[in-house]
Amino acid sequence: MDTHAAPTRAGPLPAYRAMVAAGALVPDPAQALAAERLQDLWAKLRGYDPPTRPAEAGFLSRLLRLRAVDDAPEGKPNGLYLVGAVGHGKSMLMDLFFEAAELRRKRRVHFHQFMQDAHARFHAFKRAHPDTDDPIPPLADAVAAEAALLCLDEFQVNDIADAMILGRLFEALFQRGVVVVTTSNTRPDDLFKGQPGRDAFLPFIALLNQHLDVLEMNAARDFRRDRLRGLRTWHVPADARAQRELDAAFLELTGGAPPRPESLRVAGRHLLVPEA
């Protein structure tokens, strides 16, 4: 299903309704409510362009940063935290919102990839500027310069290294006016639950609840499972018939889009996938 085929110039809600009218989506009250909330945020972000600051590590830059920025810029709206089980359309709706957003600076990325990039930049900056006590402000400057709107798919915290950096990084991003929209299978209050050192992570949870409105998507159906119904999932032996059935299942799950070669950038290197 191509979520980008629907018109998005008027915002994510008209795009969602157009997809329902075209039969590409089944009407769902939870999805409709999420689309309405995303439409409200879309309207608030029209013309939103918070100022950026250069990512420097010189003496004057560090001196100026001693005067901490306590509050987000005036006019910064809260972001949105879409939470619900797998297959309820969270990522699809966020993609419609991202496509419709008219901001000059915006970025849509999987949360795991975002954190990998953040760690890489963090350590690269420390190597390049060993005299710098705190790499978080310049890291936040760089991220904010790229995106006033940051859409993060599949927000989940399982890594203590991520937990240690998230609080201060996101605090700095919010202070720079960055608006975050994210999808997750886990409520903010349940993030990093049962993990060692969670007490130190609680201020970040409070920060999320302060800067993102939480919307639980309890869709009536699991739309991913719907697409698997009627498909065989066990193919033995691995012969020509099994290959044909797997090819047919692939086309069903991709909405008829044939496989094609794809180049993925992983940890600074390009990984060639023959068929994706």
Coordinates of C-alpha atoms in Angstrom, one line a residue:
M1 CA 0.0 0.0 0.0
D2 CA 1.5 3.3 -1.1
T3 CA 0.6 5.8 1.7
H4 CA 2.2 8.6 -0.3
A5 CA -0.3 8.3 -3.2
A6 CA -3.0 10.2 -1.3
P7 CA -3.1 14.0 -1.5
T8 CA -1.3 15.6 1.4
R9 CA -1.3 19.3 0.6
A10 CA -4.3 20.0 2.8
G11 CA -2.9 18.0 5.7
P12 CA -2.8 14.5 6.9
L13 CA -6.6 14.3 7.7
P14 CA -7.8 14.9 4.2
A15 CA -5.1 12.5 2.9
Y16 CA -6.3 9.8 5.3
R17 CA -9.9 10.4 4.3
A18 CA -9.0 10.2 0.6
M19 CA -7.3 6.8 1.2
V20 CA -10.4 5.5 3.0
A21 CA -12.6 6.8 0.2
A22 CA -10.4 5.1 -2.4
G23 CA -10.6 1.8 -0.5
A24 CA -6.9 1.7 0.3
L25 CA -7.8 1.8 4.0
V26 CA -10.6 0.4 6.1
P27 CA -12.4 3.0 8.2
D28 CA -11.2 2.9 11.8
P29 CA -12.2 5.3 14.6
A30 CA -8.8 5.1 16.3
Q31 CA -7.0 6.0 13.1
A32 CA -9.5 8.8 12.3
L33 CA -8.9 10.3 15.8
A34 CA -5.1 10.1 15.4
A35 CA -5.4 11.7 11.9
E36 CA -7.5 14.6 13.5
R37 CA -4.8 15.2 16.2
L38 CA -2.1 15.1 13.6
Q39 CA -4.1 17.6 11.5
D40 CA -4.3 20.0 14.5
L41 CA -0.5 19.8 14.9
W42 CA 0.0 20.2 11.1
A43 CA -2.0 23.5 11.3
K44 CA 0.0 24.7 14.3
L45 CA 3.3 24.1 12.5
R46 CA 2.5 26.1 9.4
G47 CA 5.1 28.8 9.2
Y48 CA 7.0 27.4 12.2
D49 CA 10.7 28.0 11.7
P50 CA 12.6 28.4 15.0
P51 CA 16.1 30.0 14.7
T52 CA 19.1 27.8 14.6
R53 CA 22.5 28.4 16.2
P54 CA 25.9 27.3 14.8
A55 CA 27.4 24.0 16.1
E56 CA 30.7 25.3 17.4
A57 CA 33.0 24.4 20.2
G58 CA 35.1 27.5 20.5
F59 CA 35.7 29.4 23.8
L60 CA 33.1 32.1 23.1
S61 CA 30.5 29.5 22.1
R62 CA 31.1 27.6 25.4
L63 CA 31.0 30.8 27.4
L64 CA 27.7 31.8 25.9
R65 CA 26.3 28.4 26.6
L66 CA 26.9 28.9 30.4
R67 CA 23.7 30.9 30.3
A68 CA 21.4 27.9 29.9
V69 CA 18.2 28.2 27.8
D70 CA 15.5 27.1 30.3
D71 CA 12.5 27.2 28.1
A72 CA 11.4 26.3 24.6
P73 CA 10.9 29.1 22.1
E74 CA 7.6 30.9 22.3
G75 CA 5.0 29.4 20.0
K76 CA 6.5 25.9 20.0
P77 CA 3.6 23.4 20.0
N78 CA 3.7 20.1 21.8
G79 CA 4.5 17.1 19.7
L80 CA 2.6 13.9 19.6
Y81 CA 3.4 10.4 21.0
L82 CA 1.3 7.7 19.1
V83 CA 1.3 4.5 21.2
G84 CA -0.5 1.3 20.4
A85 CA 0.0 -2.3 19.4
V86 CA 1.7 -3.4 16.2
G87 CA -0.4 -3.2 13.1
H88 CA -2.7 -0.3 14.1
G89 CA -1.5 2.2 11.5
K90 CA 0.7 4.5 13.6
S91 CA 3.7 4.6 11.2
M92 CA 1.4 5.1 8.2
L93 CA -0.4 8.1 9.8
M94 CA 2.9 9.6 10.9
D95 CA 4.2 9.3 7.3
L96 CA 1.1 11.1 6.0
F97 CA 1.7 13.8 8.5
F98 CA 5.4 14.1 7.6
E99 CA 4.6 14.3 3.9
A100 CA 2.1 17.1 4.5
A101 CA 4.3 19.1 6.9
E102 CA 5.4 22.3 5.2
L103 CA 8.4 23.0 7.4
R104 CA 11.7 23.9 5.7
R105 CA 13.6 21.6 8.0
K106 CA 12.1 18.2 8.8
R107 CA 13.4 14.7 9.2
R108 CA 11.7 11.3 9.4
V109 CA 13.9 8.4 10.7
H110 CA 13.6 5.1 12.7
F111 CA 14.4 5.7 16.3
H112 CA 17.2 3.1 16.4
Q113 CA 18.9 4.7 13.4
F114 CA 18.5 8.1 15.0
M115 CA 20.2 7.0 18.2
Q116 CA 23.0 5.3 16.2
D117 CA 23.6 8.5 14.4
A118 CA 23.5 10.5 17.7
H119 CA 26.1 8.2 19.4
A120 CA 28.4 8.4 16.3
R121 CA 28.2 12.2 16.3
F122 CA 28.7 12.4 20.0
H123 CA 31.9 10.4 19.9
A124 CA 33.2 12.0 16.8
F125 CA 32.8 15.5 18.4
K126 CA 34.6 14.3 21.5
R127 CA 37.5 13.1 19.4
A128 CA 37.6 16.3 17.4
H129 CA 37.3 18.5 20.4
P130 CA 38.9 16.7 23.4
D131 CA 38.9 20.0 25.4
T132 CA 35.1 20.2 25.3
D133 CA 33.4 19.2 28.5
D134 CA 29.9 18.7 27.1
P135 CA 29.2 17.5 23.5
I136 CA 25.5 17.6 24.0
P137 CA 24.8 21.3 23.1
P138 CA 26.7 21.1 19.8
L139 CA 25.1 17.8 19.0
A140 CA 21.7 19.3 19.7
D141 CA 22.6 22.3 17.6
A142 CA 23.4 20.0 14.7
V143 CA 20.2 18.0 14.9
A144 CA 18.1 21.2 15.3
A145 CA 19.8 22.8 12.3
E146 CA 18.6 19.8 10.2
A147 CA 15.1 19.4 11.6
A148 CA 12.6 21.7 13.4
L149 CA 10.3 18.7 13.0
L150 CA 11.6 15.3 14.0
C151 CA 9.5 12.2 13.3
L152 CA 10.8 9.1 15.0
D153 CA 9.3 5.7 14.2
E154 CA 9.2 2.9 16.8
F155 CA 10.4 4.7 19.9
Q156 CA 11.8 2.1 22.3
V157 CA 14.6 2.3 24.9
N158 CA 16.3 -0.9 25.9
D159 CA 20.0 0.3 25.8
I160 CA 21.5 1.9 28.9
A161 CA 23.8 3.9 26.6
D162 CA 20.7 5.4 24.9
A163 CA 19.0 6.0 28.3
M164 CA 22.1 8.0 29.5
I165 CA 22.1 10.3 26.5
L166 CA 18.4 10.7 25.8
G167 CA 17.4 13.0 28.6
R168 CA 19.9 15.8 28.1
L169 CA 19.8 15.5 24.3
F170 CA 16.0 15.8 24.1
E171 CA 15.9 18.6 26.7
A172 CA 18.4 20.5 24.5
L173 CA 16.3 19.8 21.4
F174 CA 13.1 21.1 23.0
Q175 CA 15.0 24.2 24.1
R176 CA 15.9 24.8 20.5
G177 CA 12.3 24.5 19.4
V178 CA 12.4 21.0 17.9
V179 CA 8.9 19.4 17.7
V180 CA 8.9 15.6 18.0
V181 CA 6.3 13.2 16.7
T182 CA 6.9 9.6 17.4
T183 CA 5.3 6.1 17.3
S184 CA 5.8 3.4 19.9
N185 CA 4.4 0.2 21.2
T186 CA 5.2 1.3 24.8
R187 CA 3.6 4.1 26.8
P188 CA 6.1 6.8 28.0
D189 CA 5.6 5.8 31.6
D190 CA 6.6 2.2 30.8
L191 CA 9.8 3.0 28.9
F192 CA 12.9 1.3 30.3
K193 CA 10.8 -0.4 32.9
G194 CA 12.5 -3.0 35.0
Q195 CA 16.0 -2.0 33.8
P196 CA 18.9 -1.1 36.1
G197 CA 19.3 2.6 36.6
R198 CA 15.7 3.4 35.6
D199 CA 15.4 6.0 38.4
A200 CA 17.9 8.2 36.5
F201 CA 15.7 7.8 33.4
L202 CA 12.5 9.1 35.1
P203 CA 13.2 12.8 34.4
F204 CA 13.3 12.0 30.7
I205 CA 9.9 10.4 30.9
A206 CA 8.6 13.5 32.6
L207 CA 10.1 15.6 29.8
L208 CA 8.4 13.5 27.2
N209 CA 5.0 13.9 28.9
Q210 CA 5.6 17.6 29.1
H211 CA 6.5 18.2 25.5
L212 CA 4.5 15.5 23.7
D213 CA 0.8 14.8 24.0
V214 CA 0.2 11.0 24.3
L215 CA -2.5 9.4 22.2
E216 CA -3.3 5.7 22.6
M217 CA -4.4 4.1 19.4
N218 CA -6.6 1.1 20.2
A219 CA -7.5 0.2 16.6
A220 CA -10.3 -2.3 16.2
R221 CA -8.2 -4.5 13.9
D222 CA -4.6 -5.5 13.4
F223 CA -4.2 -4.4 9.8
R224 CA -0.8 -6.2 9.3
R225 CA -2.4 -9.5 10.4
D226 CA -5.3 -8.9 8.1
R227 CA -2.9 -9.0 5.1
L228 CA -1.5 -12.3 6.3
R229 CA -4.8 -14.1 6.5
G230 CA -5.1 -16.7 3.8
L231 CA -1.4 -16.8 3.2
R232 CA 0.6 -20.0 4.0
T233 CA 3.5 -19.3 6.4
W234 CA 5.2 -22.7 6.3
H235 CA 6.8 -23.8 3.0
V236 CA 8.4 -27.2 3.0
P237 CA 10.4 -28.4 1.1
A238 CA 12.3 -25.4 -0.3
D239 CA 11.5 -26.2 -3.9
A240 CA 10.2 -24.3 -6.9
R241 CA 6.6 -24.4 -5.6
A242 CA 7.7 -22.9 -2.3
Q243 CA 9.5 -20.1 -4.1
R244 CA 6.4 -19.3 -6.2
E245 CA 4.3 -19.1 -3.1
L246 CA 6.8 -16.9 -1.3
D247 CA 6.9 -14.6 -4.4
A248 CA 3.1 -14.4 -4.4
A249 CA 3.1 -13.6 -0.6
F250 CA 5.7 -10.9 -1.1
L251 CA 3.6 -9.2 -3.8
E252 CA 0.5 -9.5 -1.6
L253 CA 2.3 -7.8 1.3
T254 CA 3.8 -5.1 -0.8
G255 CA 0.6 -4.2 -2.6
G256 CA 1.9 -5.6 -5.9
A257 CA 5.2 -3.8 -5.9
P258 CA 7.9 -6.1 -7.3
P259 CA 11.2 -6.5 -5.5
R260 CA 14.2 -4.4 -6.6
P261 CA 17.8 -3.8 -5.6
E262 CA 18.2 -1.4 -2.7
S263 CA 21.3 0.3 -1.2
L264 CA 21.1 0.9 2.5
R265 CA 23.5 3.1 4.4
V266 CA 24.5 1.3 7.6
A267 CA 27.1 2.8 10.0
G268 CA 28.5 5.0 7.3
R269 CA 28.7 2.1 4.7
H270 CA 26.5 1.1 1.8
L271 CA 24.9 -2.3 2.1
L272 CA 23.5 -3.7 -1.2
V273 CA 20.3 -5.7 -0.9
P274 CA 19.7 -7.6 -4.2
E275 CA 15.9 -7.7 -3.7
A276 CA 13.9 -5.6 -1.3

